[in-house]
XYZ file of N, CA and C in Angstrom:
798
model
N -104.683 -4.127 -0.794
C -104.923 -4.827 0.039
C -106.567 -5.458 0.351
N -107.042 -6.213 0.744
C -107.813 -6.976 0.999
C -108.832 -6.086 1.760
N -110.131 -5.938 1.692
C -111.031 -5.316 2.646
C -112.343 -6.636 2.577
N -113.143 -6.426 3.552
C -114.083 -7.272 3.733
C -115.380 -6.678 3.885
N -116.285 -6.692 2.749
C -117.252 -5.421 2.602
C -118.162 -6.109 1.630
N -119.452 -5.824 1.676
C -120.521 -6.081 0.728
C -121.391 -5.058 0.217
N -122.053 -5.263 -1.004
C -122.600 -4.351 -1.415
C -123.160 -4.676 -2.946
N -123.131 -3.650 -3.904
C -123.530 -2.479 -3.427
C -124.879 -1.918 -2.697
N -125.046 -0.974 -1.700
C -125.927 -0.763 -0.967
C -126.065 0.342 -0.294
N -126.854 0.567 0.698
C -126.970 1.639 1.423
C -125.690 2.395 1.815
N -124.863 1.292 2.203
C -123.747 1.879 2.817
C -122.555 2.154 1.630
N -122.759 2.006 0.479
C -121.813 2.279 -0.049
C -120.641 1.434 -0.705
N -120.868 0.313 -0.123
C -119.851 -0.861 -0.268
C -120.166 -1.720 -1.359
N -118.751 -2.066 -1.998
C -118.695 -2.962 -3.298
C -118.023 -4.339 -2.587
N -118.235 -5.512 -3.562
C -117.905 -6.768 -3.247
C -116.436 -6.504 -3.623
N -115.489 -7.154 -2.716
C -113.978 -7.643 -2.979
C -113.735 -8.959 -2.852
N -112.532 -9.348 -3.304
C -112.055 -10.788 -3.225
C -111.934 -11.259 -1.845
N -112.449 -12.493 -1.643
C -112.681 -12.963 -0.011
C -113.422 -12.141 0.831
N -114.533 -11.573 0.329
C -115.857 -10.837 1.061
C -116.067 -11.861 2.361
N -116.061 -11.014 3.538
C -116.249 -11.756 4.736
C -116.918 -10.684 5.373
N -118.466 -10.560 5.782
C -118.952 -9.571 6.381
C -120.269 -10.073 7.443
N -120.206 -9.109 8.255
C -121.544 -9.581 8.977
C -122.386 -8.367 9.362
N -123.659 -8.535 8.986
C -124.885 -7.317 8.998
C -125.520 -7.571 9.839
N -125.686 -6.919 11.427
C -126.423 -7.045 12.679
C -127.283 -6.333 12.846
N -128.411 -6.360 12.718
C -129.738 -5.482 13.474
C -129.202 -5.386 14.973
N -129.236 -3.898 15.329
C -128.916 -3.630 16.541
C -130.332 -3.394 17.376
N -130.367 -4.364 18.478
C -131.570 -4.338 19.307
C -131.639 -3.082 19.969
N -132.967 -2.609 20.052
C -133.402 -1.239 20.787
C -132.882 0.007 19.879
N -132.487 0.233 18.796
C -131.993 1.158 18.013
C -132.446 0.880 16.445
N -132.480 1.821 15.702
C -132.741 1.932 14.211
C -131.540 1.604 13.469
N -131.771 1.173 12.286
C -130.542 1.210 11.313
C -129.972 0.029 11.057
N -128.953 -0.260 10.499
C -128.081 -1.404 9.861
C -126.611 -1.051 10.648
N -126.013 -2.348 11.263
C -124.756 -2.775 11.508
C -124.166 -3.326 10.505
N -122.920 -3.122 10.015
C -121.898 -3.903 9.333
C -120.598 -4.233 10.099
N -120.379 -5.379 10.090
C -118.802 -5.590 10.839
C -117.953 -5.727 9.442
N -116.955 -5.190 9.146
C -115.838 -5.502 8.274
C -114.626 -5.805 8.950
N -113.889 -6.501 8.338
C -112.680 -7.122 8.625
C -111.637 -6.760 7.664
N -110.488 -6.006 7.607
C -109.731 -5.657 6.823
C -108.097 -5.442 7.484
N -107.337 -4.962 6.446
C -105.835 -5.131 7.521
C -105.330 -3.718 6.404
N -104.222 -3.418 7.078
C -103.766 -2.044 6.604
C -101.859 -2.044 7.268
N -101.059 -1.248 6.686
C -99.980 -0.940 7.273
C -99.961 -0.593 8.343
N -99.163 -0.860 9.545
C -99.029 -0.506 10.814
C -97.582 0.447 10.672
N -96.995 0.794 11.948
C -95.919 1.509 12.269
C -94.554 0.479 11.681
N -94.576 -0.060 11.837
C -93.426 -1.114 11.732
C -93.414 -1.877 10.254
N -94.502 -1.066 9.461
C -94.720 -1.678 8.190
C -95.476 -3.113 8.067
N -95.587 -3.970 9.340
C -96.074 -5.235 9.266
C -97.836 -4.786 9.042
N -98.565 -5.651 8.614
C -100.097 -5.699 8.587
C -100.809 -5.602 9.900
N -101.578 -4.556 9.896
C -102.709 -4.669 11.122
C -103.826 -4.998 10.691
N -103.977 -6.043 11.558
C -105.689 -6.483 11.289
C -106.805 -5.731 11.927
N -107.813 -5.236 11.110
C -108.658 -4.223 11.833
C -109.998 -5.183 11.692
N -111.029 -4.619 12.731
C -112.317 -5.069 12.653
C -112.948 -3.488 12.999
N -113.811 -3.160 11.968
C -114.437 -2.126 11.669
C -115.969 -2.274 11.954
N -116.741 -1.533 12.405
C -118.064 -1.794 12.992
C -118.766 -0.547 12.481
N -119.704 -0.285 11.493
C -120.421 0.794 11.117
C -121.858 0.578 11.747
N -122.363 1.322 12.451
C -123.637 1.596 12.496
C -124.594 2.674 11.778
N -125.250 2.246 10.627
C -125.711 3.205 9.905
C -127.203 3.648 10.380
N -127.222 4.834 10.855
C -128.526 5.182 11.260
C -129.638 5.524 10.010
N -130.759 5.546 10.258
C -131.937 5.426 9.342
C -131.938 6.610 8.587
N -131.343 7.481 8.852
C -131.186 9.054 8.131
C -129.612 9.061 7.321
N -128.990 7.937 7.296
C -127.595 7.551 6.602
C -128.174 7.803 5.284
N -126.945 8.725 4.482
C -125.666 9.126 4.842
C -125.854 10.819 5.177
N -126.920 11.013 5.383
C -127.076 12.665 5.864
C -126.814 12.745 7.266
N -126.491 11.536 8.090
C -125.951 11.457 9.235
C -124.927 10.768 9.368
N -123.621 11.289 10.231
C -122.309 10.222 10.461
C -122.738 8.579 10.856
N -122.236 8.134 10.379
C -122.296 6.688 11.167
C -121.604 6.460 12.304
N -122.172 5.430 13.211
C -121.293 5.180 14.383
C -120.470 3.992 14.033
N -119.168 4.380 14.536
C -117.897 3.634 14.277
C -117.227 3.153 15.455
N -117.069 1.866 15.313
C -116.254 1.037 16.265
C -115.187 0.518 15.727
N -113.633 0.742 16.414
C -112.691 -0.162 15.752
C -112.031 -0.767 16.796
N -111.753 -2.410 16.512
C -111.076 -3.447 17.349
C -109.661 -3.944 16.696
N -108.884 -4.118 17.299
C -107.575 -4.732 16.709
C -106.958 -5.291 17.761
N -106.435 -6.572 18.038
C -105.485 -7.116 18.932
C -103.965 -6.427 18.735
N -103.629 -5.687 17.369
C -102.295 -5.103 17.227
C -102.441 -3.875 18.168
N -103.568 -2.924 18.284
C -103.608 -1.770 18.777
C -103.975 -1.532 20.357
N -103.454 -0.517 20.804
C -103.904 -0.333 22.184
C -105.367 -0.184 22.286
N -105.819 0.311 23.358
C -107.185 1.097 23.307
C -107.161 2.275 23.250
N -106.209 3.604 23.351
C -105.871 4.598 22.888
C -105.837 4.863 21.459
N -104.904 4.165 20.839
C -104.846 3.711 19.449
C -106.091 3.676 18.938
N -106.842 2.636 19.130
C -108.163 2.453 18.638
C -109.023 3.518 18.686
N -109.269 4.306 19.865
C -109.873 5.227 19.721
C -109.614 6.412 18.840
N -108.174 6.640 18.640
C -107.569 7.751 17.838
C -107.970 7.363 16.358
N -107.902 6.441 15.872
C -108.413 5.889 14.671
C -109.665 5.929 14.090
N -110.896 5.457 15.543
C -112.194 5.793 15.118
C -112.326 7.517 15.053
N -111.452 8.296 15.756
C -111.957 9.652 15.717
C -111.521 10.134 14.477
N -110.396 9.591 13.889
C -109.951 10.236 12.292
C -110.951 9.847 11.375
N -111.450 8.416 11.592
C -112.389 7.936 10.619
C -113.580 8.608 10.744
N -113.995 9.340 11.777
C -115.321 10.262 11.877
C -115.105 11.423 11.233
N -113.748 11.783 11.578
C -113.483 13.321 10.835
C -113.475 13.140 9.327
N -113.119 12.040 8.713
C -113.061 11.965 7.341
C -114.133 11.721 6.799
N -115.324 11.226 7.800
C -116.741 11.215 7.356
C -117.479 12.493 7.082
N -116.947 13.315 7.628
C -117.593 14.495 7.949
C -117.420 15.227 6.710
N -116.370 14.967 5.807
C -116.246 15.338 4.176
C -117.038 14.617 3.263
N -117.590 13.613 3.870
C -118.568 12.562 2.973
C -119.800 12.607 2.978
N -120.291 13.610 4.190
C -121.570 13.644 4.286
C -122.462 13.905 3.334
N -123.565 12.954 3.020
C -124.911 13.170 1.989
C -124.463 12.187 0.949
N -123.143 11.455 1.153
C -123.118 10.536 0.107
C -122.523 9.079 0.838
N -123.035 8.033 0.337
C -122.342 6.856 0.569
C -120.881 6.886 1.013
N -120.631 6.588 2.089
C -118.977 6.742 2.564
C -118.217 5.685 3.311
N -118.941 4.352 3.516
C -118.298 2.851 4.137
C -117.036 2.478 3.340
N -117.304 2.322 2.043
C -116.044 2.129 1.320
C -115.208 2.907 1.146
N -115.245 4.352 1.044
C -114.504 5.133 1.054
C -113.765 5.087 2.374
N -114.161 5.161 3.552
C -113.635 5.242 4.606
C -112.632 3.985 5.171
N -113.047 2.653 4.356
C -112.229 1.637 4.604
C -111.003 1.551 3.671
N -111.018 2.367 2.411
C -110.031 2.645 1.793
C -109.115 3.624 2.284
N -109.909 4.417 3.333
C -108.699 5.560 3.422
C -107.586 4.998 4.844
N -108.671 4.224 5.628
C -107.932 3.822 6.633
C -106.635 2.885 6.359
N -107.117 2.047 5.311
C -106.008 1.059 4.629
C -104.744 2.109 4.221
N -104.946 3.191 3.622
C -103.925 4.106 2.980
C -103.531 4.725 3.987
N -103.843 5.095 5.119
C -103.393 6.126 6.294
C -103.530 5.413 7.515
N -103.368 4.443 7.864
C -103.320 3.955 9.079
C -101.952 4.398 9.697
N -100.868 4.137 8.998
C -99.757 4.187 9.586
C -99.335 5.745 9.996
N -99.733 6.741 9.015
C -99.846 8.017 9.481
C -100.491 8.684 10.764
N -101.935 7.640 10.750
C -102.577 7.968 11.772
C -101.963 7.622 13.228
N -101.343 6.345 13.154
C -100.438 6.038 14.454
C -99.354 6.735 14.819
N -98.857 7.676 13.753
C -97.449 8.112 14.136
C -98.178 9.707 14.610
N -99.103 9.909 14.965
C -100.179 11.429 15.312
C -100.091 11.185 16.920
N -100.009 12.579 17.838
C -100.369 11.827 19.217
C -101.826 11.313 19.280
N -101.930 10.763 20.729
C -103.397 10.032 20.770
C -104.277 11.175 21.240
N -105.587 11.072 20.733
C -106.290 12.037 21.537
C -107.030 11.311 22.629
N -107.675 10.240 22.264
C -108.385 9.499 23.280
C -109.489 10.024 23.841
N -110.167 10.972 23.045
C -111.483 11.662 23.704
C -112.600 11.076 23.629
N -112.670 10.150 22.701
C -114.047 9.195 22.692
C -114.989 9.879 22.099
N -114.989 11.181 21.669
C -116.282 11.985 21.274
C -116.741 11.579 20.200
N -118.276 11.387 20.059
C -118.945 10.998 18.972
C -120.341 11.911 18.660
N -120.544 12.507 17.798
C -121.565 13.172 17.548
C -122.245 13.427 16.463
N -123.553 13.352 16.010
C -124.335 12.939 14.676
C -124.736 13.964 14.458
N -124.623 14.388 12.879
C -124.859 15.469 12.195
C -126.006 15.218 11.465
N -127.185 15.831 11.817
C -128.227 15.605 10.985
C -128.016 16.417 9.742
N -129.455 16.209 8.855
C -129.462 16.696 7.480
C -129.458 18.095 7.407
N -129.847 18.810 8.637
C -130.190 20.390 8.965
C -128.451 20.795 9.350
N -127.811 19.974 9.664
C -126.280 20.203 9.908
C -126.145 20.422 11.692
N -127.340 20.464 12.447
C -127.399 20.585 13.627
C -126.715 19.077 14.419
N -125.802 19.654 15.634
C -125.189 18.553 16.355
C -125.911 18.173 17.255
N -125.749 16.675 17.684
C -126.556 16.394 19.078
C -125.508 15.630 20.062
N -125.439 16.244 21.209
C -124.652 15.825 22.340
C -125.532 15.192 23.171
N -125.299 13.655 23.201
C -126.453 12.928 23.845
C -126.602 12.780 25.441
N -124.897 13.592 26.039
C -124.844 13.298 27.284
C -124.584 12.186 28.128
N -125.183 12.020 29.736
C -124.857 10.876 30.182
C -126.437 9.976 29.990
N -126.326 8.617 29.893
C -127.716 8.006 29.413
C -127.515 6.764 30.553
N -128.666 6.133 30.511
C -128.553 4.773 31.461
C -129.437 3.666 30.675
N -128.904 2.598 30.571
C -129.448 1.644 29.732
C -129.421 0.343 30.623
N -130.747 -0.455 30.582
C -130.727 -1.834 31.219
C -130.953 -2.662 30.140
N -130.321 -3.693 30.241
C -130.040 -5.255 29.458
C -130.552 -6.136 30.026
N -130.928 -7.006 29.371
C -131.362 -8.412 29.771
C -130.624 -9.511 28.905
N -129.968 -10.530 29.952
C -129.066 -11.350 29.453
C -130.047 -12.816 29.624
N -130.254 -13.858 28.782
C -131.172 -14.882 29.014
C -130.305 -15.821 29.758
N -129.033 -16.107 29.475
C -127.937 -17.039 29.951
C -126.663 -16.813 29.978
N -125.946 -17.338 30.519
C -124.338 -17.548 30.628
C -123.781 -18.752 30.873
N -123.372 -19.636 29.798
C -122.769 -21.076 29.931
C -120.967 -20.673 30.549
N -120.425 -19.989 29.910
C -119.227 -19.598 30.199
C -119.040 -18.551 31.222
N -119.591 -18.622 32.296
C -119.966 -17.682 33.237
C -118.709 -16.737 33.582
N -117.601 -17.390 34.099
C -116.500 -16.542 34.477
C -115.913 -15.922 33.340
N -115.525 -16.414 32.240
C -115.006 -15.899 31.109
C -115.729 -14.360 30.575
N -117.264 -15.114 30.728
C -118.346 -14.017 30.568
C -118.359 -12.595 30.965
N -118.110 -13.082 32.414
C -118.289 -11.862 33.375
C -116.931 -10.972 33.281
N -115.821 -11.513 32.721
C -114.631 -10.599 32.744
C -114.400 -9.937 31.410
N -115.412 -10.632 30.310
C -115.242 -9.691 29.434
C -116.270 -8.411 29.447
N -117.311 -8.445 29.981
C -118.468 -7.555 30.119
C -117.245 -6.397 31.150
N -116.653 -6.719 32.175
C -116.099 -5.944 32.884
C -114.851 -5.430 32.241
N -114.417 -5.556 31.310
C -113.451 -5.242 30.480
C -113.863 -4.136 29.426
N -114.920 -4.628 28.893
C -115.567 -3.538 27.994
C -116.136 -2.455 28.795
N -116.648 -2.613 29.875
C -117.185 -1.415 30.682
C -116.210 -0.441 31.043
N -115.031 -1.103 31.339
C -113.787 -0.205 31.689
C -113.222 0.499 30.488
N -113.145 -0.348 29.493
C -112.561 0.291 28.293
C -113.393 1.538 27.535
N -114.590 1.509 27.943
C -115.655 2.338 27.354
C -115.940 3.355 28.453
N -115.220 3.424 29.710
C -115.665 4.193 30.683
C -117.190 4.276 30.768
N -117.699 2.894 31.273
C -118.934 2.844 31.627
C -119.232 2.218 33.032
N -120.092 2.647 33.769
C -120.308 2.365 35.133
C -121.581 1.816 35.223
N -122.004 0.940 36.450
C -123.348 0.352 36.758
C -122.825 -0.986 37.331
N -123.895 -1.774 36.933
C -123.914 -3.207 37.494
C -124.194 -4.484 36.777
N -123.528 -5.573 37.163
C -123.937 -6.829 36.309
C -124.602 -7.423 37.456
N -125.845 -7.826 37.393
C -126.592 -8.439 38.428
C -127.074 -9.644 38.350
N -127.228 -10.542 39.105
C -127.706 -11.900 39.206
C -128.872 -12.011 40.343
N -129.743 -12.644 40.106
C -130.421 -12.913 40.919
C -131.507 -14.156 40.522
N -131.327 -15.572 40.926
C -131.759 -16.474 40.566
C -131.463 -17.148 39.191
N -132.448 -16.717 38.041
C -131.947 -17.151 36.546
C -132.064 -15.852 36.267
N -132.696 -14.734 36.623
C -132.344 -13.284 36.074
C -131.018 -12.518 36.130
N -130.575 -12.286 34.367
C -129.274 -11.769 34.527
C -129.737 -10.430 34.099
N -129.123 -9.481 34.672
C -129.408 -7.685 34.277
C -127.801 -7.308 34.044
N -127.817 -6.556 33.427
C -126.617 -5.606 33.154
C -127.141 -3.974 32.850
N -126.795 -3.345 34.024
C -127.086 -1.663 34.148
C -125.895 -1.057 33.657
N -126.078 -0.068 32.699
C -124.896 0.693 32.205
C -125.269 2.190 32.300
N -124.237 2.987 32.867
C -124.297 4.466 32.617
C -123.135 4.939 32.212
N -123.610 5.994 31.409
C -122.282 6.738 30.646
C -122.612 7.185 29.450
N -121.602 7.522 28.703
C -121.748 8.337 27.353
C -122.454 7.758 26.657
N -123.685 7.832 25.761
C -124.634 7.483 24.718
C -123.884 6.578 23.893
N -122.841 7.094 23.363
C -122.048 6.811 22.071
C -121.311 5.377 22.701
N -120.825 5.597 23.885
C -120.020 4.417 24.457
C -120.911 3.317 24.703
N -122.000 3.613 25.244
C -123.241 2.287 25.440
C -123.605 1.849 24.172
N -123.748 2.545 23.177
C -123.717 2.140 21.620
C -122.988 1.315 21.092
N -121.525 1.718 21.594
C -120.397 0.700 21.140
C -120.301 -0.591 21.976
N -120.699 -0.325 23.005
C -120.808 -1.439 23.955
C -121.935 -2.563 23.351
N -122.891 -2.292 23.088
C -124.128 -3.148 22.441
C -123.284 -3.665 21.252
N -122.816 -2.996 20.376
C -122.386 -3.585 19.277
C -121.081 -4.509 19.423
N -120.419 -4.375 20.626
C -119.278 -5.562 20.867
C -120.378 -6.583 21.551
N -121.252 -6.101 22.227
C -122.150 -7.334 22.838
C -122.646 -8.326 21.808
N -123.113 -7.692 20.423
C -123.739 -8.625 19.456
C -122.617 -8.937 18.406
N -121.733 -8.585 18.134
C -120.724 -9.194 17.350
C -119.457 -9.879 17.846
N -119.687 -9.861 19.043
C -118.447 -10.727 19.371
C -118.769 -11.987 20.408
N -117.928 -13.152 20.042
C -118.132 -14.468 20.693
C -117.823 -14.339 21.916
N -118.850 -13.890 22.890
C -118.645 -13.923 24.391
C -119.075 -15.043 24.995
N -119.659 -16.135 24.653
C -120.084 -17.300 25.197
C -119.811 -18.490 24.679
N -120.579 -19.849 25.118
C -120.230 -21.291 24.332
C -121.892 -21.652 24.442
N -121.963 -22.147 23.240
C -123.038 -22.806 22.755
C -123.348 -24.295 23.623
N -124.180 -24.925 23.532
C -124.510 -25.983 24.407
C -123.712 -27.411 23.846
N -123.108 -27.086 22.877
C -121.816 -28.282 22.619
C -120.416 -27.658 22.823
N -120.246 -26.616 23.437
C -119.257 -25.663 24.261
C -118.393 -25.085 23.216
N -119.057 -24.875 21.721
C -118.456 -23.981 20.505
C -118.500 -22.431 21.009
N -117.514 -21.691 21.286
C -117.790 -20.262 21.103
C -118.643 -19.862 20.423
N -119.657 -18.738 20.847
C -120.787 -18.288 19.983
C -120.953 -16.840 20.304
N -121.775 -15.830 19.538
C -122.355 -14.631 19.973
C -123.734 -14.823 20.614
N -123.502 -13.642 21.269
C -124.706 -13.399 22.316
C -126.065 -13.283 21.134
N -127.076 -13.853 21.095
C -127.903 -13.748 20.418
C -129.366 -13.567 21.194
N -129.087 -13.589 22.572
C -130.589 -13.256 23.568
C -130.301 -12.583 24.381
N -129.620 -11.191 24.085
C -129.887 -10.060 24.537
C -130.915 -9.109 24.158
N -131.486 -8.369 25.170
C -132.423 -7.583 25.016
C -132.398 -6.320 25.753
N -132.568 -5.116 24.930
C -132.541 -3.707 25.875
C -134.063 -3.546 26.393
N -133.972 -3.453 27.735
C -135.150 -3.295 28.533
C -135.897 -2.008 28.521
N -134.863 -1.323 28.467
C -135.047 0.542 29.041
C -133.846 1.306 28.561
N -133.950 2.357 28.104
C -132.930 3.224 28.026
C -133.218 4.728 28.115
N -132.739 5.587 29.051
C -133.313 6.841 29.070
C -131.893 7.815 29.340
N -131.765 9.384 29.371
C -131.287 9.939 29.639
C -131.172 10.082 31.039
N -130.099 10.227 32.020
C -129.921 10.078 33.342
C -130.868 11.533 33.883
N -131.525 11.184 34.885
C -132.607 12.060 35.496
C -131.727 12.440 36.889
N -132.299 13.677 37.432
C -131.716 14.165 38.544
C -132.053 13.034 39.777
N -132.909 12.365 39.708
C -133.472 11.463 40.674
C -132.466 10.069 40.873
N -131.714 9.967 39.391
C -131.027 8.929 39.566
C -129.564 8.726 40.012
N -129.479 7.644 40.433
C -128.030 7.713 41.226
C -126.858 7.573 40.243
N -125.916 8.616 40.489
C -124.709 8.200 39.443
C -123.769 6.845 40.225
N -123.603 5.962 39.069
C -122.828 5.089 39.753
C -121.113 5.290 39.273
N -120.221 5.185 40.553
C -118.926 5.503 40.412
C -117.922 4.365 39.929
N -118.407 3.297 39.514
C -117.720 2.018 39.309
C -118.969 1.130 38.886
N -118.108 0.046 37.820
C -118.983 -0.953 37.454
C -118.658 -2.374 38.696
N -119.836 -2.872 38.693
C -119.458 -3.967 39.718
C -120.200 -5.065 39.292
N -119.920 -6.377 40.004
C -120.726 -7.524 39.700
C -121.302 -7.669 40.897
N -122.642 -8.003 41.108
C -123.455 -8.483 42.458
C -124.233 -9.688 42.027
N -124.546 -10.351 43.185
C -125.635 -11.438 43.210
C -126.421 -11.103 44.375
N -127.718 -11.252 44.154
C -128.655 -11.219 45.297
C -129.138 -12.564 45.723
N -129.868 -12.471 46.744
C -130.198 -13.678 47.495
C -131.758 -13.698 47.019
N -132.268 -12.617 46.729
C -133.720 -12.742 46.426
C -134.070 -11.618 45.583
N -135.454 -11.549 45.030
C -136.008 -10.426 44.250
C -136.007 -9.306 44.985
N -136.420 -9.244 46.234
C -136.660 -8.165 47.285
C -135.365 -7.466 47.471
N -134.170 -8.215 47.569
C -132.947 -7.559 47.708
C -132.531 -6.737 46.420
N -132.893 -7.293 45.222
C -132.681 -6.875 43.892
C -133.607 -5.330 44.031
N -134.749 -5.723 44.341
C -135.719 -4.310 44.251
C -135.157 -3.273 45.280
N -134.674 -3.453 46.358
C -133.909 -2.597 47.414
C -132.869 -1.767 46.285
N -132.064 -2.713 45.912
C -131.074 -2.182 45.124
C -131.544 -0.815 43.955
N -132.621 -1.293 43.407
C -133.017 -0.418 42.223
C -133.489 1.159 42.966
N -134.332 0.492 44.277
C -134.889 1.913 44.660
C -133.776 2.668 45.329
N -132.855 2.004 45.935
C -131.756 2.885 46.193
C -130.986 3.758 45.095
N -131.313 3.221 43.914
C -130.495 4.088 42.947
C -131.589 5.162 42.099
N -132.670 5.280 42.819
C -133.557 6.107 42.134
C -134.295 5.295 40.851
N -134.529 4.306 40.989
C -135.105 3.362 39.750
C -136.548 2.423 40.276
N -137.071 2.923 41.248
C -138.290 2.097 41.584
C -138.947 1.724 40.227
N -139.257 2.639 39.370
C -140.365 2.207 38.557
C -139.599 1.686 37.407
N -138.420 1.893 37.252
C -137.742 1.000 36.163
C -138.021 -0.594 36.772
N -137.888 -0.987 37.914
C -137.866 -2.187 38.381
C -139.419 -2.800 38.194
N -140.336 -1.926 38.670
C -141.673 -2.494 38.653
C -142.119 -2.740 37.312
N -141.745 -1.893 36.072
C -142.246 -2.078 34.594
C -141.594 -3.073 33.891
N -140.154 -3.189 34.174
C -139.413 -3.990 33.426
C -138.855 -5.057 34.258
N -138.071 -5.100 35.438
C -137.855 -6.368 35.765
C -138.855 -7.054 36.409
N -139.837 -7.125 37.133
C -140.743 -7.900 37.472
C -141.434 -8.871 36.501
N -141.536 -8.498 35.235
C -142.085 -8.967 34.239
C -141.308 -10.123 33.533
N -139.961 -10.407 34.320
C -139.245 -11.351 33.785
C -139.078 -12.523 34.953
N -139.960 -12.362 35.915
C -140.357 -13.477 36.702
C -141.098 -14.289 36.385
N -140.774 -15.320 36.235
C -141.886 -16.453 35.721
C -142.684 -17.393 36.726
């Protein structure tokens, strides 16, 4: 089977035929992101197209990579199961380049993985060089989008990602300012950022589908006691900057508004 990887390099990848990959630096974090397109045999023997996104932290391969799995041929629960099996396999390869091995492994084992019960827990932890495990807990991230040309489609895409990744918060519009406030498991927020950077979510000035190149992470922190817990993800438009400020204050984010949002006003 053909896999789409690059290398050799820190990810341990090697070129194959019809190589086709994207290496995307992720704003607000350190490390490298690789998007790999491949295929594997599914339950009925037919080929399943897979998009595997690997986020390699700076201390890789002593630390597990972040992994996202996307496929039009798999349900969300099946994609999560595949991700968890890849992470489990990666634990056996710590301290050595593993991306190429993981791609080969899923090519050979996808059918077997899909035959197993779906766990769907979505857990993702990073094991450091010392063997310690880090559980990031509930996090809050504020993103800024420069513009939306295909607004209706873009909003629906963001709502779907938030729902799939069990993220709550708000997509907020006031004048020309567009903000996304996300709350949830940190690994799921990281996966959201991968989707945001590697998917064609908008259109350019000529109407052609394009990836989001004008997103920035304004702020991220672990949720504090004074922060409001959002119960859902919603889209809101505000009539004025004062109305937006009140929203932030109600959520216990007054300082966040004054330090990061006011600077966006021109």
